[in-house]
Amino acid sequence: MSHDGEAIVLVHGLWMKPWTFLAFKRYFMEKGYHVYRFGYKTTKQEINKSSDQLAAFVNSRPQEVVHLLGHSMGGILSVRTAENIRKKGKIALLASPINGSQVAKKMAKSSWQKRLLHWAIEPLTHGVESVKTNRRCQMIMGDWPIGIGRLVYHFDEPSDGTVAVSETQADWLESHHVIDTNHLGILRNKQAMDLTWQFLTKETHE
């Protein structure tokens, strides 16, 4: 199937770089999409500036339909930016703590850990407090509790080791999937890729 008129912008998470989405990029290029990776300073600038940069990046793409695929903090950034994007498209989220991250809240209480997060504290502790878009959104989340978040916070509920499943749930999501992977493993997970593709190709009336 060809998707010549469609593009996907991949938005990475905290402390990451665009190359972390290499597996997803290859997958969707094989499906016929135009794939772009957006990079931003996760801790060294306010999220409002990153949002302006993301909106400009997406709006400048030549394709008529531009979907957003955000991992973790990148998903929060994507949803917050959606209202300023002129292109049509959907938002696919991977392990994004849209209800705020308990790990980030715990880190914010420690002076040296707080410095590690810096400008990321606000988006990661507040998540998405109001959704100002009618774009269809999907969440895919892992439930393997193996991740660096466990070094900071003890989860008493299902998690991917960094984000709790409950932190990714909301009534404005069209669908929510929990799969067998952890926070970083989801970036290479074939099931996550297939579920994302199915969501992006699903017709609005279905």
PDB file of C-alpha atoms in Angstrom:
ATOM      1  CA  MET A   1       0.000   0.000   0.000  1.00  0.00           C
ATOM      2  CA  SER A   2       1.319   3.421  -0.928  1.00  0.00           C
ATOM      3  CA  HIS A   3       1.005   6.433   1.352  1.00  0.00           C
ATOM      4  CA  ASP A   4       2.688   9.005  -0.899  1.00  0.00           C
ATOM      5  CA  GLY A   5       0.479  11.816   0.395  1.00  0.00           C
ATOM      6  CA  GLU A   6       1.103  10.982   4.028  1.00  0.00           C
ATOM      7  CA  ALA A   7       4.007  11.579   6.368  1.00  0.00           C
ATOM      8  CA  ILE A   8       4.881  10.659   9.933  1.00  0.00           C
ATOM      9  CA  VAL A   9       6.882  12.876  12.263  1.00  0.00           C
ATOM     10  CA  LEU A  10       8.640  10.932  15.020  1.00  0.00           C
ATOM     11  CA  VAL A  11       9.091  12.813  18.302  1.00  0.00           C
ATOM     12  CA  HIS A  12      11.570  11.309  20.789  1.00  0.00           C
ATOM     13  CA  GLY A  13      11.431  11.295  24.575  1.00  0.00           C
ATOM     14  CA  LEU A  14      13.466  12.610  27.489  1.00  0.00           C
ATOM     15  CA  TRP A  15      17.272  12.618  27.093  1.00  0.00           C
ATOM     16  CA  MET A  16      16.932  10.903  23.724  1.00  0.00           C
ATOM     17  CA  LYS A  17      17.837  11.814  20.160  1.00  0.00           C
ATOM     18  CA  PRO A  18      16.042  11.301  16.826  1.00  0.00           C
ATOM     19  CA  TRP A  19      18.089   8.169  16.029  1.00  0.00           C
ATOM     20  CA  THR A  20      16.267   6.258  18.783  1.00  0.00           C
ATOM     21  CA  PHE A  21      13.340   5.910  16.365  1.00  0.00           C
ATOM     22  CA  LEU A  22      15.426   4.103  13.733  1.00  0.00           C
ATOM     23  CA  ALA A  23      13.349   0.893  13.834  1.00  0.00           C
ATOM     24  CA  PHE A  24      10.052   2.773  13.473  1.00  0.00           C
ATOM     25  CA  LYS A  25      11.499   4.870  10.662  1.00  0.00           C
ATOM     26  CA  ARG A  26      12.491   1.803   8.678  1.00  0.00           C
ATOM     27  CA  TYR A  27       9.149   0.126   9.329  1.00  0.00           C
ATOM     28  CA  PHE A  28       7.045   3.029   8.073  1.00  0.00           C
ATOM     29  CA  MET A  29       9.287   3.798   5.129  1.00  0.00           C
ATOM     30  CA  GLU A  30       8.690   0.216   3.995  1.00  0.00           C
ATOM     31  CA  LYS A  31       4.959   0.905   4.309  1.00  0.00           C
ATOM     32  CA  GLY A  32       5.315   3.815   1.881  1.00  0.00           C
ATOM     33  CA  TYR A  33       5.186   6.771   4.265  1.00  0.00           C
ATOM     34  CA  HIS A  34       7.446   9.798   4.233  1.00  0.00           C
ATOM     35  CA  VAL A  35       9.148   9.663   7.624  1.00  0.00           C
ATOM     36  CA  TYR A  36      10.724  12.608   9.423  1.00  0.00           C
ATOM     37  CA  ARG A  37      12.445  12.615  12.816  1.00  0.00           C
ATOM     38  CA  PHE A  38      12.079  15.762  14.909  1.00  0.00           C
ATOM     39  CA  GLY A  39      14.782  16.625  17.429  1.00  0.00           C
ATOM     40  CA  TYR A  40      14.469  19.046  20.333  1.00  0.00           C
ATOM     41  CA  LYS A  41      16.224  19.921  23.594  1.00  0.00           C
ATOM     42  CA  THR A  42      14.279  17.928  26.150  1.00  0.00           C
ATOM     43  CA  THR A  43      15.777  19.521  29.273  1.00  0.00           C
ATOM     44  CA  LYS A  44      17.516  22.675  28.056  1.00  0.00           C
ATOM     45  CA  GLN A  45      14.552  24.725  26.834  1.00  0.00           C
ATOM     46  CA  GLU A  46      10.934  25.303  27.825  1.00  0.00           C
ATOM     47  CA  ILE A  47       8.398  22.984  26.255  1.00  0.00           C
ATOM     48  CA  ASN A  48       6.548  25.979  24.769  1.00  0.00           C
ATOM     49  CA  LYS A  49       9.598  26.709  22.614  1.00  0.00           C
ATOM     50  CA  SER A  50       9.846  23.051  21.606  1.00  0.00           C
ATOM     51  CA  SER A  51       6.148  23.148  20.769  1.00  0.00           C
ATOM     52  CA  ASP A  52       6.598  26.156  18.494  1.00  0.00           C
ATOM     53  CA  GLN A  53       9.479  24.398  16.757  1.00  0.00           C
ATOM     54  CA  LEU A  54       7.484  21.189  16.311  1.00  0.00           C
ATOM     55  CA  ALA A  55       4.472  23.027  14.893  1.00  0.00           C
ATOM     56  CA  ALA A  56       6.673  24.873  12.407  1.00  0.00           C
ATOM     57  CA  PHE A  57       8.403  21.628  11.450  1.00  0.00           C
ATOM     58  CA  VAL A  58       5.157  19.739  10.836  1.00  0.00           C
ATOM     59  CA  ASN A  59       3.461  22.612   9.008  1.00  0.00           C
ATOM     60  CA  SER A  60       6.438  22.921   6.668  1.00  0.00           C
ATOM     61  CA  ARG A  61       6.200  19.317   5.442  1.00  0.00           C
ATOM     62  CA  PRO A  62       4.989  19.066   1.816  1.00  0.00           C
ATOM     63  CA  GLN A  63       2.538  16.232   2.480  1.00  0.00           C
ATOM     64  CA  GLU A  64      -1.157  16.933   3.036  1.00  0.00           C
ATOM     65  CA  VAL A  65      -1.478  14.472   5.905  1.00  0.00           C
ATOM     66  CA  VAL A  66       1.143  14.430   8.655  1.00  0.00           C
ATOM     67  CA  HIS A  67       0.752  12.078  11.591  1.00  0.00           C
ATOM     68  CA  LEU A  68       2.617  12.472  14.871  1.00  0.00           C
ATOM     69  CA  LEU A  69       4.230   9.570  16.706  1.00  0.00           C
ATOM     70  CA  GLY A  70       5.572  10.522  20.120  1.00  0.00           C
ATOM     71  CA  HIS A  71       7.431   8.423  22.674  1.00  0.00           C
ATOM     72  CA  SER A  72       7.166   9.273  26.375  1.00  0.00           C
ATOM     73  CA  MET A  73       7.702  13.048  26.797  1.00  0.00           C
ATOM     74  CA  GLY A  74       7.527  13.330  23.005  1.00  0.00           C
ATOM     75  CA  GLY A  75       3.901  12.261  23.195  1.00  0.00           C
ATOM     76  CA  ILE A  76       3.104  15.007  25.693  1.00  0.00           C
ATOM     77  CA  LEU A  77       4.787  17.505  23.396  1.00  0.00           C
ATOM     78  CA  SER A  78       2.835  16.192  20.391  1.00  0.00           C
ATOM     79  CA  VAL A  79      -0.582  16.509  22.043  1.00  0.00           C
ATOM     80  CA  ARG A  80       0.198  19.960  23.426  1.00  0.00           C
ATOM     81  CA  THR A  81       1.305  21.101  19.967  1.00  0.00           C
ATOM     82  CA  ALA A  82      -1.597  19.657  17.974  1.00  0.00           C
ATOM     83  CA  GLU A  83      -3.813  22.746  18.155  1.00  0.00           C
ATOM     84  CA  ASN A  84      -1.178  24.752  16.247  1.00  0.00           C
ATOM     85  CA  ILE A  85      -0.720  22.218  13.461  1.00  0.00           C
ATOM     86  CA  ARG A  86      -2.517  22.928  10.196  1.00  0.00           C
ATOM     87  CA  LYS A  87      -1.966  19.520   8.633  1.00  0.00           C
ATOM     88  CA  LYS A  88      -4.471  16.704   8.899  1.00  0.00           C
ATOM     89  CA  GLY A  89      -3.415  13.551  10.715  1.00  0.00           C
ATOM     90  CA  LYS A  90      -3.555  11.438  13.844  1.00  0.00           C
ATOM     91  CA  ILE A  91      -1.445  11.199  16.983  1.00  0.00           C
ATOM     92  CA  ALA A  92       0.056   7.874  18.045  1.00  0.00           C
ATOM     93  CA  LEU A  93       1.545   7.777  21.527  1.00  0.00           C
ATOM     94  CA  LEU A  94       4.049   5.338  22.993  1.00  0.00           C
ATOM     95  CA  ALA A  95       4.325   5.117  26.790  1.00  0.00           C
ATOM     96  CA  SER A  96       3.546   8.809  27.302  1.00  0.00           C
ATOM     97  CA  PRO A  97       2.697   9.836  30.910  1.00  0.00           C
ATOM     98  CA  ILE A  98      -0.156  12.112  29.850  1.00  0.00           C
ATOM     99  CA  ASN A  99      -1.451  12.148  33.438  1.00  0.00           C
ATOM    100  CA  GLY A 100       1.927  13.142  34.843  1.00  0.00           C
ATOM    101  CA  SER A 101       4.860  10.957  35.870  1.00  0.00           C
ATOM    102  CA  GLN A 102       5.337   9.757  39.436  1.00  0.00           C
ATOM    103  CA  VAL A 103       9.009   9.189  38.679  1.00  0.00           C
ATOM    104  CA  ALA A 104       9.410  12.806  37.573  1.00  0.00           C
ATOM    105  CA  LYS A 105       7.531  14.076  40.629  1.00  0.00           C
ATOM    106  CA  LYS A 106       9.829  12.070  42.892  1.00  0.00           C
ATOM    107  CA  MET A 107      12.917  13.361  41.055  1.00  0.00           C
ATOM    108  CA  ALA A 108      11.690  16.953  41.359  1.00  0.00           C
ATOM    109  CA  LYS A 109      11.944  16.635  45.146  1.00  0.00           C
ATOM    110  CA  SER A 110      15.675  15.982  44.973  1.00  0.00           C
ATOM    111  CA  SER A 111      17.911  18.953  44.199  1.00  0.00           C
ATOM    112  CA  TRP A 112      20.411  17.089  42.008  1.00  0.00           C
ATOM    113  CA  GLN A 113      17.771  14.980  40.244  1.00  0.00           C
ATOM    114  CA  LYS A 114      15.737  18.123  39.674  1.00  0.00           C
ATOM    115  CA  ARG A 115      18.717  19.609  37.835  1.00  0.00           C
ATOM    116  CA  LEU A 116      18.805  16.538  35.590  1.00  0.00           C
ATOM    117  CA  LEU A 117      15.236  17.202  34.441  1.00  0.00           C
ATOM    118  CA  HIS A 118      15.378  21.029  34.450  1.00  0.00           C
ATOM    119  CA  TRP A 119      12.847  22.275  31.839  1.00  0.00           C
ATOM    120  CA  ALA A 120      11.359  18.778  31.518  1.00  0.00           C
ATOM    121  CA  ILE A 121       9.930  18.924  35.037  1.00  0.00           C
ATOM    122  CA  GLU A 122       6.803  20.853  34.038  1.00  0.00           C
ATOM    123  CA  PRO A 123       5.623  18.641  31.140  1.00  0.00           C
ATOM    124  CA  LEU A 124       6.548  15.394  32.878  1.00  0.00           C
ATOM    125  CA  THR A 125       4.839  16.234  36.167  1.00  0.00           C
ATOM    126  CA  HIS A 126       1.741  17.853  34.646  1.00  0.00           C
ATOM    127  CA  GLY A 127       1.342  15.780  31.484  1.00  0.00           C
ATOM    128  CA  VAL A 128      -1.597  16.849  29.307  1.00  0.00           C
ATOM    129  CA  GLU A 129      -4.018  18.776  31.482  1.00  0.00           C
ATOM    130  CA  SER A 130      -6.290  19.910  28.660  1.00  0.00           C
ATOM    131  CA  VAL A 131      -6.620  18.514  25.157  1.00  0.00           C
ATOM    132  CA  LYS A 132      -7.127  21.248  22.580  1.00  0.00           C
ATOM    133  CA  THR A 133      -7.419  19.127  19.473  1.00  0.00           C
ATOM    134  CA  ASN A 134      -9.949  16.874  17.802  1.00  0.00           C
ATOM    135  CA  ARG A 135      -7.227  14.688  16.324  1.00  0.00           C
ATOM    136  CA  ARG A 136      -7.726  10.996  16.926  1.00  0.00           C
ATOM    137  CA  CYS A 137      -5.212   9.676  19.445  1.00  0.00           C
ATOM    138  CA  GLN A 138      -4.002   6.209  20.388  1.00  0.00           C
ATOM    139  CA  MET A 139      -1.785   5.013  23.230  1.00  0.00           C
ATOM    140  CA  ILE A 140       0.417   1.928  23.306  1.00  0.00           C
ATOM    141  CA  MET A 141       1.963   1.023  26.641  1.00  0.00           C
ATOM    142  CA  GLY A 142       4.200  -1.734  27.966  1.00  0.00           C
ATOM    143  CA  ASP A 143       3.830  -3.729  31.176  1.00  0.00           C
ATOM    144  CA  TRP A 144       7.317  -5.145  31.692  1.00  0.00           C
ATOM    145  CA  PRO A 145       8.464  -3.393  34.912  1.00  0.00           C
ATOM    146  CA  ILE A 146      12.109  -3.175  33.885  1.00  0.00           C
ATOM    147  CA  GLY A 147      13.477   0.351  33.593  1.00  0.00           C
ATOM    148  CA  ILE A 148      15.523   3.123  35.165  1.00  0.00           C
ATOM    149  CA  GLY A 149      12.400   4.567  36.758  1.00  0.00           C
ATOM    150  CA  ARG A 150      12.502   1.799  39.341  1.00  0.00           C
ATOM    151  CA  LEU A 151      15.736   3.257  40.679  1.00  0.00           C
ATOM    152  CA  VAL A 152      13.775   6.350  41.681  1.00  0.00           C
ATOM    153  CA  TYR A 153      10.225   5.202  42.418  1.00  0.00           C
ATOM    154  CA  HIS A 154       8.598   1.968  43.601  1.00  0.00           C
ATOM    155  CA  PHE A 155       5.560   1.101  41.490  1.00  0.00           C
ATOM    156  CA  ASP A 156       2.651  -0.607  43.269  1.00  0.00           C
ATOM    157  CA  GLU A 157       0.801  -0.991  39.985  1.00  0.00           C
ATOM    158  CA  PRO A 158       1.493  -2.213  36.434  1.00  0.00           C
ATOM    159  CA  SER A 159       4.239  -0.228  34.715  1.00  0.00           C
ATOM    160  CA  ASP A 160       6.922  -0.418  32.041  1.00  0.00           C
ATOM    161  CA  GLY A 161       9.609   0.291  34.623  1.00  0.00           C
ATOM    162  CA  THR A 162       9.468   4.050  34.047  1.00  0.00           C
ATOM    163  CA  VAL A 163       5.817   4.957  33.458  1.00  0.00           C
ATOM    164  CA  ALA A 164       2.752   3.433  35.135  1.00  0.00           C
ATOM    165  CA  VAL A 165      -0.038   2.136  32.915  1.00  0.00           C
ATOM    166  CA  SER A 166      -2.512   4.393  34.759  1.00  0.00           C
ATOM    167  CA  GLU A 167      -0.415   7.422  33.804  1.00  0.00           C
ATOM    168  CA  THR A 168      -1.152   6.707  30.133  1.00  0.00           C
ATOM    169  CA  GLN A 169      -4.936   6.325  30.300  1.00  0.00           C
ATOM    170  CA  ALA A 170      -7.514   8.980  29.391  1.00  0.00           C
ATOM    171  CA  ASP A 171     -11.063   9.116  28.068  1.00  0.00           C
ATOM    172  CA  TRP A 172     -10.013  11.233  25.072  1.00  0.00           C
ATOM    173  CA  LEU A 173      -7.900   8.396  23.670  1.00  0.00           C
ATOM    174  CA  GLU A 174      -9.586   6.478  20.877  1.00  0.00           C
ATOM    175  CA  SER A 175      -7.780   3.300  21.899  1.00  0.00           C
ATOM    176  CA  HIS A 176      -5.313   2.088  24.528  1.00  0.00           C
ATOM    177  CA  HIS A 177      -3.178  -1.042  24.195  1.00  0.00           C
ATOM    178  CA  VAL A 178      -0.951  -2.732  26.779  1.00  0.00           C
ATOM    179  CA  ILE A 179       1.713  -5.020  25.323  1.00  0.00           C
ATOM    180  CA  ASP A 180       4.644  -7.094  26.585  1.00  0.00           C
ATOM    181  CA  THR A 181       7.547  -4.653  26.525  1.00  0.00           C
ATOM    182  CA  ASN A 182       9.260  -2.014  28.648  1.00  0.00           C
ATOM    183  CA  HIS A 183       9.781   1.722  28.275  1.00  0.00           C
ATOM    184  CA  LEU A 184      12.716   1.588  25.871  1.00  0.00           C
ATOM    185  CA  GLY A 185      11.913  -1.771  24.313  1.00  0.00           C
ATOM    186  CA  ILE A 186       8.711  -0.345  22.836  1.00  0.00           C
ATOM    187  CA  LEU A 187      10.881   1.598  20.384  1.00  0.00           C
ATOM    188  CA  ARG A 188      11.897  -1.684  18.739  1.00  0.00           C
ATOM    189  CA  ASN A 189       8.720  -3.668  19.344  1.00  0.00           C
ATOM    190  CA  LYS A 190       7.091  -5.120  16.220  1.00  0.00           C
ATOM    191  CA  GLN A 191       3.658  -5.352  17.847  1.00  0.00           C
ATOM    192  CA  ALA A 192       3.819  -1.649  18.720  1.00  0.00           C
ATOM    193  CA  MET A 193       4.696  -0.876  15.102  1.00  0.00           C
ATOM    194  CA  ASP A 194       1.844  -2.990  13.751  1.00  0.00           C
ATOM    195  CA  LEU A 195      -0.689  -1.470  16.154  1.00  0.00           C
ATOM    196  CA  THR A 196       0.452   2.022  15.187  1.00  0.00           C
ATOM    197  CA  TRP A 197       0.130   1.250  11.484  1.00  0.00           C
ATOM    198  CA  GLN A 198      -3.345  -0.240  11.976  1.00  0.00           C
ATOM    199  CA  PHE A 199      -4.422   2.902  13.823  1.00  0.00           C
ATOM    200  CA  LEU A 200      -3.048   5.259  11.173  1.00  0.00           C
ATOM    201  CA  THR A 201      -4.736   3.339   8.337  1.00  0.00           C
ATOM    202  CA  LYS A 202      -8.077   2.906  10.093  1.00  0.00           C
ATOM    203  CA  GLU A 203     -10.794   4.911   8.403  1.00  0.00           C
ATOM    204  CA  THR A 204     -12.542   7.613  10.422  1.00  0.00           C
ATOM    205  CA  HIS A 205     -15.972   6.033  10.035  1.00  0.00           C
ATOM    206  CA  GLU A 206     -14.897   2.607  11.260  1.00  0.00           C
TER     207      GLU A 206
END
